[in-house]
Coordinates of C-alpha atoms in Angstrom, one line a residue:
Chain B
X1 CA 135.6 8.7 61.9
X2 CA 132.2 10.7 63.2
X3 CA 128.9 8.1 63.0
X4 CA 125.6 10.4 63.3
X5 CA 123.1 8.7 65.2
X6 CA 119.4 10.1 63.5
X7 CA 117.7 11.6 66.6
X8 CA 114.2 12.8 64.8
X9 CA 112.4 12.4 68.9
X10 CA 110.8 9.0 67.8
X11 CA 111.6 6.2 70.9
X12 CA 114.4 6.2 72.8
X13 CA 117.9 6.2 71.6
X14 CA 119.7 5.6 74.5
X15 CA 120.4 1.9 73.6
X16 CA 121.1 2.6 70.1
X17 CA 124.0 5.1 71.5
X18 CA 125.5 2.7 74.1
X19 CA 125.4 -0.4 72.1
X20 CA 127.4 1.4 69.5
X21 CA 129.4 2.8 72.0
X22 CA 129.9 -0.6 73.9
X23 CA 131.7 -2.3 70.2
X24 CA 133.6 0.8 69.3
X25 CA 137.0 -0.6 68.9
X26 CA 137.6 1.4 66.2
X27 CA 137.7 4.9 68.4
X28 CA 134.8 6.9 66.7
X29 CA 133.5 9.5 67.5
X30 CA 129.4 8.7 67.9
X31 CA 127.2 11.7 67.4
X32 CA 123.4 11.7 68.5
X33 CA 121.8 14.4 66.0
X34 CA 119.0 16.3 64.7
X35 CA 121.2 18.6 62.7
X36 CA 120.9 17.6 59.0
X37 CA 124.5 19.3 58.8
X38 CA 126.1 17.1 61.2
X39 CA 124.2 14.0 59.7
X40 CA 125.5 14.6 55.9
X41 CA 129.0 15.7 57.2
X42 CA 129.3 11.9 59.3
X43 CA 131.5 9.1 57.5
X44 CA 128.7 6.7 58.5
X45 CA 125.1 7.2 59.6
X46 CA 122.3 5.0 61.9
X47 CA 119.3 5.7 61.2
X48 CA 117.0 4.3 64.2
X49 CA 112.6 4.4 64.6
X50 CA 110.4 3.2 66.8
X51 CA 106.5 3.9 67.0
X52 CA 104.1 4.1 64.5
X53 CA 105.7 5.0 60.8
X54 CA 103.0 8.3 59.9
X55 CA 104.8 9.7 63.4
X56 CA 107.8 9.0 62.3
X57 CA 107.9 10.6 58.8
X58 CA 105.8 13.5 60.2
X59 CA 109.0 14.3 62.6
X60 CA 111.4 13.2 60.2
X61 CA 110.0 16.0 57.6
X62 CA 109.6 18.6 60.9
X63 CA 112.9 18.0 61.6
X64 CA 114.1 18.6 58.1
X65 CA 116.1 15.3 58.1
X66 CA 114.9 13.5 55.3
X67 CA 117.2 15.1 52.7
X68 CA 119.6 14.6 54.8
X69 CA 118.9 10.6 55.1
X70 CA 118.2 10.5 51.5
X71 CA 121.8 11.8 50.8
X72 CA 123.1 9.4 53.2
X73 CA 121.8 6.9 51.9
X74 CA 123.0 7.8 48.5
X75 CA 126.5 8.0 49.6
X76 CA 128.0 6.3 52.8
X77 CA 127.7 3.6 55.4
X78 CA 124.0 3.2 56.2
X79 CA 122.3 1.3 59.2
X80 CA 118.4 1.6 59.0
X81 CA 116.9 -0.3 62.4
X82 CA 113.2 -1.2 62.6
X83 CA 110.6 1.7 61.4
X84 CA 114.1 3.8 60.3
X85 CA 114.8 0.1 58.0
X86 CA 110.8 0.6 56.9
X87 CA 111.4 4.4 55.8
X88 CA 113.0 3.4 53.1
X89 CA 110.9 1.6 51.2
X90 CA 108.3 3.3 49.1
X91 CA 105.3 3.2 51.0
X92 CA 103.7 1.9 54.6
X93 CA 99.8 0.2 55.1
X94 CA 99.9 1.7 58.2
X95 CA 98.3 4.8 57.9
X96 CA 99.1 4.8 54.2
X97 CA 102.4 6.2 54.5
X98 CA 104.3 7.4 51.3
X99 CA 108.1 6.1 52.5
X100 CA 111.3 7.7 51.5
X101 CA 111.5 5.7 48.5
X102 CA 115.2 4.6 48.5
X103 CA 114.0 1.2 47.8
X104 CA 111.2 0.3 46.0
X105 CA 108.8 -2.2 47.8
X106 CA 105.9 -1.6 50.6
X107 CA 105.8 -2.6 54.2
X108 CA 102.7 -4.3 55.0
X109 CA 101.0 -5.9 58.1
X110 CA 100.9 -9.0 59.4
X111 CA 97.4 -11.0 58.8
X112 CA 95.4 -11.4 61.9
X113 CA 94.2 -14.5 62.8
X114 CA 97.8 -16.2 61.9
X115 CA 98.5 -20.1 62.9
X116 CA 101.8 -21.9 63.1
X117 CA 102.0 -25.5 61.3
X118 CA 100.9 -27.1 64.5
X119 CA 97.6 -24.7 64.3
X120 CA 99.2 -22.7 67.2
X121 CA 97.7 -19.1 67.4
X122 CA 100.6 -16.7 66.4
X123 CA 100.3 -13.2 68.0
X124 CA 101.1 -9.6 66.5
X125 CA 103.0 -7.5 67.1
X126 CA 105.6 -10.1 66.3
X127 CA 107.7 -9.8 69.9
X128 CA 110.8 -11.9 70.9
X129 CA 113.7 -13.5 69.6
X130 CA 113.3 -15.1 65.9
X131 CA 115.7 -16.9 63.6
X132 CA 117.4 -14.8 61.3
X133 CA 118.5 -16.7 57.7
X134 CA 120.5 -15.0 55.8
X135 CA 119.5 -15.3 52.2
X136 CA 122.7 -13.2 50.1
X137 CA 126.2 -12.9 51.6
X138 CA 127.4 -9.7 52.9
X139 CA 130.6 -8.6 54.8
X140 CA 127.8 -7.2 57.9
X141 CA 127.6 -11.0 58.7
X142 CA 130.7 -11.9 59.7
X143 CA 130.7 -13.9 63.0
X144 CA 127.3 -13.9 62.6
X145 CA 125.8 -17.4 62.3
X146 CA 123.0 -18.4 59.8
X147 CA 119.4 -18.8 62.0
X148 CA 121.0 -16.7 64.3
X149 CA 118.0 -15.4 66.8
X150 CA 117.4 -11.1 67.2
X151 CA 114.9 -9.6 68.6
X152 CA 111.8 -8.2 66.8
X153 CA 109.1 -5.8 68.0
X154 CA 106.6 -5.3 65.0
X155 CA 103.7 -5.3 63.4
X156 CA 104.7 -4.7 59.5
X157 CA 107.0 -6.2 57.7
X158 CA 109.2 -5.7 54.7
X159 CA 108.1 -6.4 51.6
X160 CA 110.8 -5.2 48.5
X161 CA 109.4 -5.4 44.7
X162 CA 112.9 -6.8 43.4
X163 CA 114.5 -9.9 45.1
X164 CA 117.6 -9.0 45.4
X165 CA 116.8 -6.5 48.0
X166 CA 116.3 -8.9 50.9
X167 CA 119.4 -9.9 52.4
X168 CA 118.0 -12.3 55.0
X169 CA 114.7 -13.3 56.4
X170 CA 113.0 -14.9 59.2
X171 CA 109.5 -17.0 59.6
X172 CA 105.9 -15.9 61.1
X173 CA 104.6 -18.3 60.1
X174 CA 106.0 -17.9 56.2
X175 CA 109.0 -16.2 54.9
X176 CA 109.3 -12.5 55.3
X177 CA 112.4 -10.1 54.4
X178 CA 114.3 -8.7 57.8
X179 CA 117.2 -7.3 56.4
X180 CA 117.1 -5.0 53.1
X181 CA 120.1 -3.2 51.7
X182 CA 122.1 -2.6 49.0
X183 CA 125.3 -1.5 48.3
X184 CA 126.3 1.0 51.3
X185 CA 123.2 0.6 52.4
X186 CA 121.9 -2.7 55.5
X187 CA 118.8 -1.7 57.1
X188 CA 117.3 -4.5 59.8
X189 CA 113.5 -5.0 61.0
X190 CA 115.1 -6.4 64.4
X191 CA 116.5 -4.2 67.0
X192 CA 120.6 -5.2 66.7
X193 CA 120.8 -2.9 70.1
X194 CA 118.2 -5.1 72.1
X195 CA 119.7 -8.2 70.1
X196 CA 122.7 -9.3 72.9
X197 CA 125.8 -10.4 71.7
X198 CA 124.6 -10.8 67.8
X199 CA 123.3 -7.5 68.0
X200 CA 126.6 -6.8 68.9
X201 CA 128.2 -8.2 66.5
X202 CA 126.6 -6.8 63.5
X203 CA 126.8 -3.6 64.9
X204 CA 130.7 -4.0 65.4
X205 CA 130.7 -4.6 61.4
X206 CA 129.1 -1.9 60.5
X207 CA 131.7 0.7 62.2
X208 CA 134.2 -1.4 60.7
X209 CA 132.5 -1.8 56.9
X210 CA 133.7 0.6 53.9
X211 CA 130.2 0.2 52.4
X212 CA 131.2 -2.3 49.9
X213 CA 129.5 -5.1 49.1
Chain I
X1 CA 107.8 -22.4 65.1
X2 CA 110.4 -20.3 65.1
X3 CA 109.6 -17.8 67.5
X4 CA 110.9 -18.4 70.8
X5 CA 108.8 -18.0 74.1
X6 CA 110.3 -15.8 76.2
X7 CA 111.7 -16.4 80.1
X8 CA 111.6 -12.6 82.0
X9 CA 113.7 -12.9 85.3
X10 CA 111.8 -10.1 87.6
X11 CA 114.0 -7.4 89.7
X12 CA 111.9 -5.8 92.5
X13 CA 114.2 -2.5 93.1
X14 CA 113.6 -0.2 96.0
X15 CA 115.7 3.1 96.6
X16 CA 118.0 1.9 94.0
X17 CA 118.8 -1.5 95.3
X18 CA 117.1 -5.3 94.6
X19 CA 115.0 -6.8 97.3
X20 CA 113.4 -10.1 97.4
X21 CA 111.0 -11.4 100.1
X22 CA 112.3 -14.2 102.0
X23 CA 109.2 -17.0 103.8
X24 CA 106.9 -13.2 103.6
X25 CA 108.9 -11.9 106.8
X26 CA 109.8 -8.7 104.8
X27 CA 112.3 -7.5 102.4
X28 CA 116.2 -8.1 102.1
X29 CA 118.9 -6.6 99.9
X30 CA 119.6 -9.1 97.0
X31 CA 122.3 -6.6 95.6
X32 CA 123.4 -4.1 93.0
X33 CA 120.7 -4.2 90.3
X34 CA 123.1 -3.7 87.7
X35 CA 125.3 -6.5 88.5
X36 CA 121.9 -8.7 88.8
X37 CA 120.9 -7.8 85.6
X38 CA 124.3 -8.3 84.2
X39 CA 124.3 -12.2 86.0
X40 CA 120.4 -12.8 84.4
X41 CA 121.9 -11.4 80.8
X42 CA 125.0 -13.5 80.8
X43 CA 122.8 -16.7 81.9
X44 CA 120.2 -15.8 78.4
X45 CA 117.6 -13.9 79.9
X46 CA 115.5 -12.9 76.9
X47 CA 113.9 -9.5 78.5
X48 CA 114.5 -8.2 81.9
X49 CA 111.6 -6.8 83.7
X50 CA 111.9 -3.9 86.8
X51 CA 109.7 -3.4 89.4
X52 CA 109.9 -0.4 90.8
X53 CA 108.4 -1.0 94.9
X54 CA 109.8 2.4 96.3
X55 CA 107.3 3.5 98.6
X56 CA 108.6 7.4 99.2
X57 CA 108.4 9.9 96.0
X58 CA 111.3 11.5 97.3
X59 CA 113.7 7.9 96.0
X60 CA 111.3 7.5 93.1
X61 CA 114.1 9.0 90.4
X62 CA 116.5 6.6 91.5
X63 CA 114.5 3.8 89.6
X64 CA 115.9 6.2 86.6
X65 CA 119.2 5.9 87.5
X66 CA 119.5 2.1 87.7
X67 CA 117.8 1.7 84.2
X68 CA 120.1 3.9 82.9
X69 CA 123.3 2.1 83.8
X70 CA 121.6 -1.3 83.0
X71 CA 120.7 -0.4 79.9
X72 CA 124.4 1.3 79.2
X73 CA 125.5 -2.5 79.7
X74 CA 122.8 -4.9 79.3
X75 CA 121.6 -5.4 75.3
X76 CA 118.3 -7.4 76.0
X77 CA 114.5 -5.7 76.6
X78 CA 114.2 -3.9 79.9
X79 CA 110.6 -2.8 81.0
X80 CA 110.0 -1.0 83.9
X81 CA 106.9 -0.8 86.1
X82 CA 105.8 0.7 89.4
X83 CA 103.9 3.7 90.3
X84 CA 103.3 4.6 86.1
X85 CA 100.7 7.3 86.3
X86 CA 101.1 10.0 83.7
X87 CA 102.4 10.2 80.3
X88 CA 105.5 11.6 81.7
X89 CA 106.3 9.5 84.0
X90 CA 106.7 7.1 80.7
X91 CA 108.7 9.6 78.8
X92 CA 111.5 9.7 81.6
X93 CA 111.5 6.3 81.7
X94 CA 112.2 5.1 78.0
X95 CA 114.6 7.9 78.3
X96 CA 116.1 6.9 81.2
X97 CA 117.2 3.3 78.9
X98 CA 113.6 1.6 79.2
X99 CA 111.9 0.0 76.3
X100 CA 108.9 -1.2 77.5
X101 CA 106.8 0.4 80.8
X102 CA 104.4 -1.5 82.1
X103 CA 101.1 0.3 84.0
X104 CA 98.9 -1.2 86.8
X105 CA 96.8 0.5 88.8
X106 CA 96.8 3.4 86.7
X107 CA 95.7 2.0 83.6
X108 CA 92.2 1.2 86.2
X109 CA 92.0 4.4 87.3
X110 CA 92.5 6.4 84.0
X111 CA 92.4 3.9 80.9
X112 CA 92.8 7.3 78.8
X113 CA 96.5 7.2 80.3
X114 CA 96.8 3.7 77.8
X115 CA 95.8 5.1 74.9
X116 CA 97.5 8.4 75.1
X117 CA 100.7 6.6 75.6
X118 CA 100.4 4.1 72.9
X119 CA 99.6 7.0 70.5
X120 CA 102.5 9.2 71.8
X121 CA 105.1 6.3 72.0
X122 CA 103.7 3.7 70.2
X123 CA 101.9 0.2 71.0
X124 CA 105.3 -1.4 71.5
X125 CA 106.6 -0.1 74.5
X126 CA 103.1 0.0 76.7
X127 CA 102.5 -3.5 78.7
X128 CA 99.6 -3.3 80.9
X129 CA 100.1 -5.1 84.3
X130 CA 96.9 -7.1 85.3
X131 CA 96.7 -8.4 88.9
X132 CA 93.6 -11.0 88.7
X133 CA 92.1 -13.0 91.7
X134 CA 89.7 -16.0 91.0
X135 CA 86.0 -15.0 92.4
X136 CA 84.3 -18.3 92.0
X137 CA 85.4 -21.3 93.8
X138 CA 85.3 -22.9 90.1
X139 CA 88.3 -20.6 89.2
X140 CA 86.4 -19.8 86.0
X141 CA 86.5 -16.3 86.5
X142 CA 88.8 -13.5 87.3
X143 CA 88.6 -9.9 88.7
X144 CA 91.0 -7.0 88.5
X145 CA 92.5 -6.1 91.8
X146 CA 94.8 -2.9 92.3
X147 CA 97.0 -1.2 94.3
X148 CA 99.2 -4.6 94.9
X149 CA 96.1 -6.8 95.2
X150 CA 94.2 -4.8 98.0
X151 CA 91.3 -3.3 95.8
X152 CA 88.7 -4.6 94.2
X153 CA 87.7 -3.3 90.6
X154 CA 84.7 -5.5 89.9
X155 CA 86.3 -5.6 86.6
X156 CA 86.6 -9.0 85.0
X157 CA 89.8 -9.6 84.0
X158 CA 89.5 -11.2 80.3
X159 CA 87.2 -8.4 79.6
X160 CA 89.7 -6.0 80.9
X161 CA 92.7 -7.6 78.7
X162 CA 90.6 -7.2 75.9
X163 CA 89.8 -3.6 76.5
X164 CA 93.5 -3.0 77.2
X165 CA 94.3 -4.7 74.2
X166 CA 91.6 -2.2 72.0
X167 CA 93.6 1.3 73.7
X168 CA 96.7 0.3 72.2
X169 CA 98.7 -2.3 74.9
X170 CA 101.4 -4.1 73.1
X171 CA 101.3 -6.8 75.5
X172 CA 99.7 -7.7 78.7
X173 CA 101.5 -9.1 81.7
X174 CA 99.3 -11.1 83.9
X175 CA 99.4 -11.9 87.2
X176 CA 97.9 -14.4 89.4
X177 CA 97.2 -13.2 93.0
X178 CA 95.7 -16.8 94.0
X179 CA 99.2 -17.6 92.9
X180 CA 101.7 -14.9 93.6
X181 CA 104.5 -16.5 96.3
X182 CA 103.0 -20.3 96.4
X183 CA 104.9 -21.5 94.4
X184 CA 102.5 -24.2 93.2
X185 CA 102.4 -23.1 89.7
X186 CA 101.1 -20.1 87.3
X187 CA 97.1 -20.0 87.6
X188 CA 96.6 -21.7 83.8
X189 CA 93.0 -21.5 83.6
X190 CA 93.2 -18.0 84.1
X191 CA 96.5 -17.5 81.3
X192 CA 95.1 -19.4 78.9
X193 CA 91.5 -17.8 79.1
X194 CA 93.2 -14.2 79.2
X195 CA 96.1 -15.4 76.1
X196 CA 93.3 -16.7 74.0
X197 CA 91.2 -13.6 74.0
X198 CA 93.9 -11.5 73.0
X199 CA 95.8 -10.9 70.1
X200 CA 98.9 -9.4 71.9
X201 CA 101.4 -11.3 73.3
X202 CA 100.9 -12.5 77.7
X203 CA 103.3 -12.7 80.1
X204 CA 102.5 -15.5 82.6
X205 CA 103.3 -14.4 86.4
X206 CA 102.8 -15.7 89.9
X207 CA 103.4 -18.8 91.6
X208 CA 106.0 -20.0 89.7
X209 CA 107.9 -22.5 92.0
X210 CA 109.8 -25.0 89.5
X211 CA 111.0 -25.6 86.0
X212 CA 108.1 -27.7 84.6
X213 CA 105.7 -24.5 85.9
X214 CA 107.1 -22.9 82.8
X215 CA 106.9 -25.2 81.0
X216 CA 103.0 -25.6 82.0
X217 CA 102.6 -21.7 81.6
X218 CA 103.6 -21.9 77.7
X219 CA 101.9 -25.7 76.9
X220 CA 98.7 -25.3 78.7
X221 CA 98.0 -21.7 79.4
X222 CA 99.4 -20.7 76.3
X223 CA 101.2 -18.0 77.3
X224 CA 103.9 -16.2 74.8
X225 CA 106.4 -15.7 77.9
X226 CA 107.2 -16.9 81.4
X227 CA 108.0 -14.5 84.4
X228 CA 109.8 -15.4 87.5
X229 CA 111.6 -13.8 90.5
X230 CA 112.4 -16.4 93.6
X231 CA 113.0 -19.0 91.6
X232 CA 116.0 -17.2 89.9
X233 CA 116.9 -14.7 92.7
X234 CA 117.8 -17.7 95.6
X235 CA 119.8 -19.3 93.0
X236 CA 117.1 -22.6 92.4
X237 CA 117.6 -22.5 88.9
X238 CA 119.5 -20.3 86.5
X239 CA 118.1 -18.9 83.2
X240 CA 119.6 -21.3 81.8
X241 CA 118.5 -24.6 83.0
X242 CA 115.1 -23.0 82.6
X243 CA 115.9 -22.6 79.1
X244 CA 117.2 -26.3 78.7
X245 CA 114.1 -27.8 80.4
X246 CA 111.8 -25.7 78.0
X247 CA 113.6 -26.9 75.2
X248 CA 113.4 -30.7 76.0
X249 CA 109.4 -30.4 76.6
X250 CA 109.5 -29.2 73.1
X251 CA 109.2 -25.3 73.8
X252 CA 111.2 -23.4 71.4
X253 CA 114.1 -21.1 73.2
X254 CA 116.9 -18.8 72.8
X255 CA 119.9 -20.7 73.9

């Protein structure tokens, strides 16, 4: 089994490689990529981002990867994390980014000037460890407890136009969608190679999932 | 609240190895920084912070060398700071396994060197290190000092979080000089007046010298995450307990 790691220059991928690497029980062979070739020929594909989302579509097009990821996402085992989850959906607010479009929905900023319930000011970016609820089953969540914390670096958030998008959410201060996906595809706002053991974990489903739901 | 405030065990690293001051008579080896890190990660450690003290150039890539093998083992936030002073020296870093670097003195000497590399590698991974010093007896306000306290910048320090803040820092990690190796507490005037002008998240640092100094650090000087060397490096406390006293003053933690 070959998994392409999506290596379009944006942030460093080191982590993403090793923490696959580090819960690869399964013997694949882990590819870091900018070859559209090798990324369509993979069994599964993670598709990784950090920075700001115009950067990260501007490389994604130089590289000539987006095909590529659309046709992934289309057909096999898909792991979006963090800007590369964000990608998928229609369009950004930051920068007024038109997305990939695999899902329809935006991703928006969070409001400044946000307060918990005890008045408490709330910062953004959104950095640390959050509770992660999981609002629809999927197989990625096995061994994975409900509330479970990740770890989050962002400023935007998900938000899908149909419900049934979201597969789990977490609070700041309301509700907002974390995990989007459907049917081969599970694409997180948290950073699962930053996220210690439950990081792990879902990681070590994915290179175990056949993309069913 | 869901979000959980953050504890950041700090790893000074020289010529590849961890050192920690002991009573200010100079520097000893703590150990291997990987199997440090690995000890802080085990215990809960939310983020692991690095600072890089090498004084020679010529053992200044061996800083790239331990983040890489921590971060081949260690799944948590590692930021790295120490002698930061060109976009480059960023690059090799979050390649090297970093995901956050944080810059000091050169953010003073050439605030462009924020901006550029918030634009280049995003907001996210730029902290900006602020070493502040009460100038009025009141300790009502703060000035900027650099190169590890000696110089003065006439720059006052809330001012300077805010202008940080406006070039693109993700998040600022402030340290009291007053406080730094007292261990009589974080300086909470100062963290609260520095957290409450910001939007970004603050890191709290210096002087931490017990559990309920955290605990203070979050509660009254509002800040988003704790940072603490001696307290965790001589064995005091582990991570843990520090988590567990948090938690029962009503702080919300990863445990």
């Amino acid at each position: 089994m070959k998994v392409a790691v999506i290596d379009y220059g944006m942030g460093n991928l080191h982590s993403v490689l090793k923490s696959i690497e580090a819960v690869n029980e399964v013997g694949a062979e882990v590819l870091l990529t900018s070859d559209p070739d090798v990324v369509i020929r993979a069994d599964k594909v993670v598709f990784p981002g950090q920075g700001a989302m115009p950067d990260c579509m501007r490389e994604l097009n130089a590289h000539g990867l987006a095909e590529a990821v659309r046709e992934s996402a289309a057909t096999k085992p898909f792991f979006g994390i963090c800007v590369g989850a964000q990608l998928l959906l229609e369009h950004s607010e930051e920068g007024d980014t038109p997305g990939l479009g695999l899902f329809r929905g935006e991703v928006k900023r969070f409001a400044r000037g946000l307060t918990d319930a005890q008045g408490e000011r709330l910062k953004v970016p959104h950095m640390g460890w959050n509770r992660v609820y999981q609002t629809r089953p999927h197989p990625l969540f096995a061994g994975v407890a409900d509330g479970e914390r990740f770890y989050f670096v962002h400023s935007y958030y998900f938000a899908p136009a149909e419900a049934d998008l979201s597969l789990a959410e977490s609070e700041y201060p309301e509700r907002f969608s974390c995990i989007i996906g459907r049917d081969n595809v599970f694409a997180t706002q948290f950073h699962t190679e930053k996220s210690h053991r439950a990081g792990l974990q879902l990681m070590k489903n994915f290179l175990a999932w056949d993309g069913t739901v | 609240m869901a979000l959980a405030k953050r504890i950041i065990p700090c790893l000074d690293v020289t010529a590849g190895r961890v050192v920690k001051g002991v009573n200010f008579e100079g520097l000893r080896d703590a150990g291997d920084p990987v199997d440090i890190a690995r000890r802080y990660n085990d215990e809960g450690a939310d983020e692991l912070t690095f600072l890089d003290i090498t004084a020679s150039s010529d053992d200044r890539d061996l800083i790239l060398h331990v983040i890489e093998s921590v971060a081949s083992q260690v799944f948590i936030p590692l930021t790295v700071g120490g002698g930061v002073r060109r976009v480059d020296d960023i690059r090799r870093l979050l390649n090297a396994g970093a995901d956050k670097v944080s810059i000091n003195t050169s953010a003073v000497t050439n605030p462009d060197l924020v901006r550029e590399a918030s634009d280049r590698f995003g907001s996210q991974c730029i902290v900006v290190a602020i070493d502040a010093k009460a100038v009025t007896p009141d300790n009502d306000r703060w000035e900027v000092f650099t190169h590890g306290g000696r110089n003065r910048t006439g720059l006052d320090a809330v001012e300077w979080a805010r202008k940080m803040q406006a070039y693109g820092a993700g998040e600022i990690l402030l340290t009291s000089m007053d406080r730094d190796g007292t261990k009589i507490g974080f300086n909470l005037s100062l963290t609260r007046a520095v957290s409450d002008a910001v939007d970004i998240p603050v890191i709290a640092s210096g002087g931490v010298g017990n559990l309920q100094h955290l605990v203070d650090g979050v509660k009254q000087g509002h800040a988003d995450a704790v940072l603490a060397a001696s307290i965790f490096h001589f064995g005091e406390y582990t991570v843990r307990e520090a988590k567990l006293a948090m938690q029962a003053a009503g702080i919300e933690v990863r445990l």
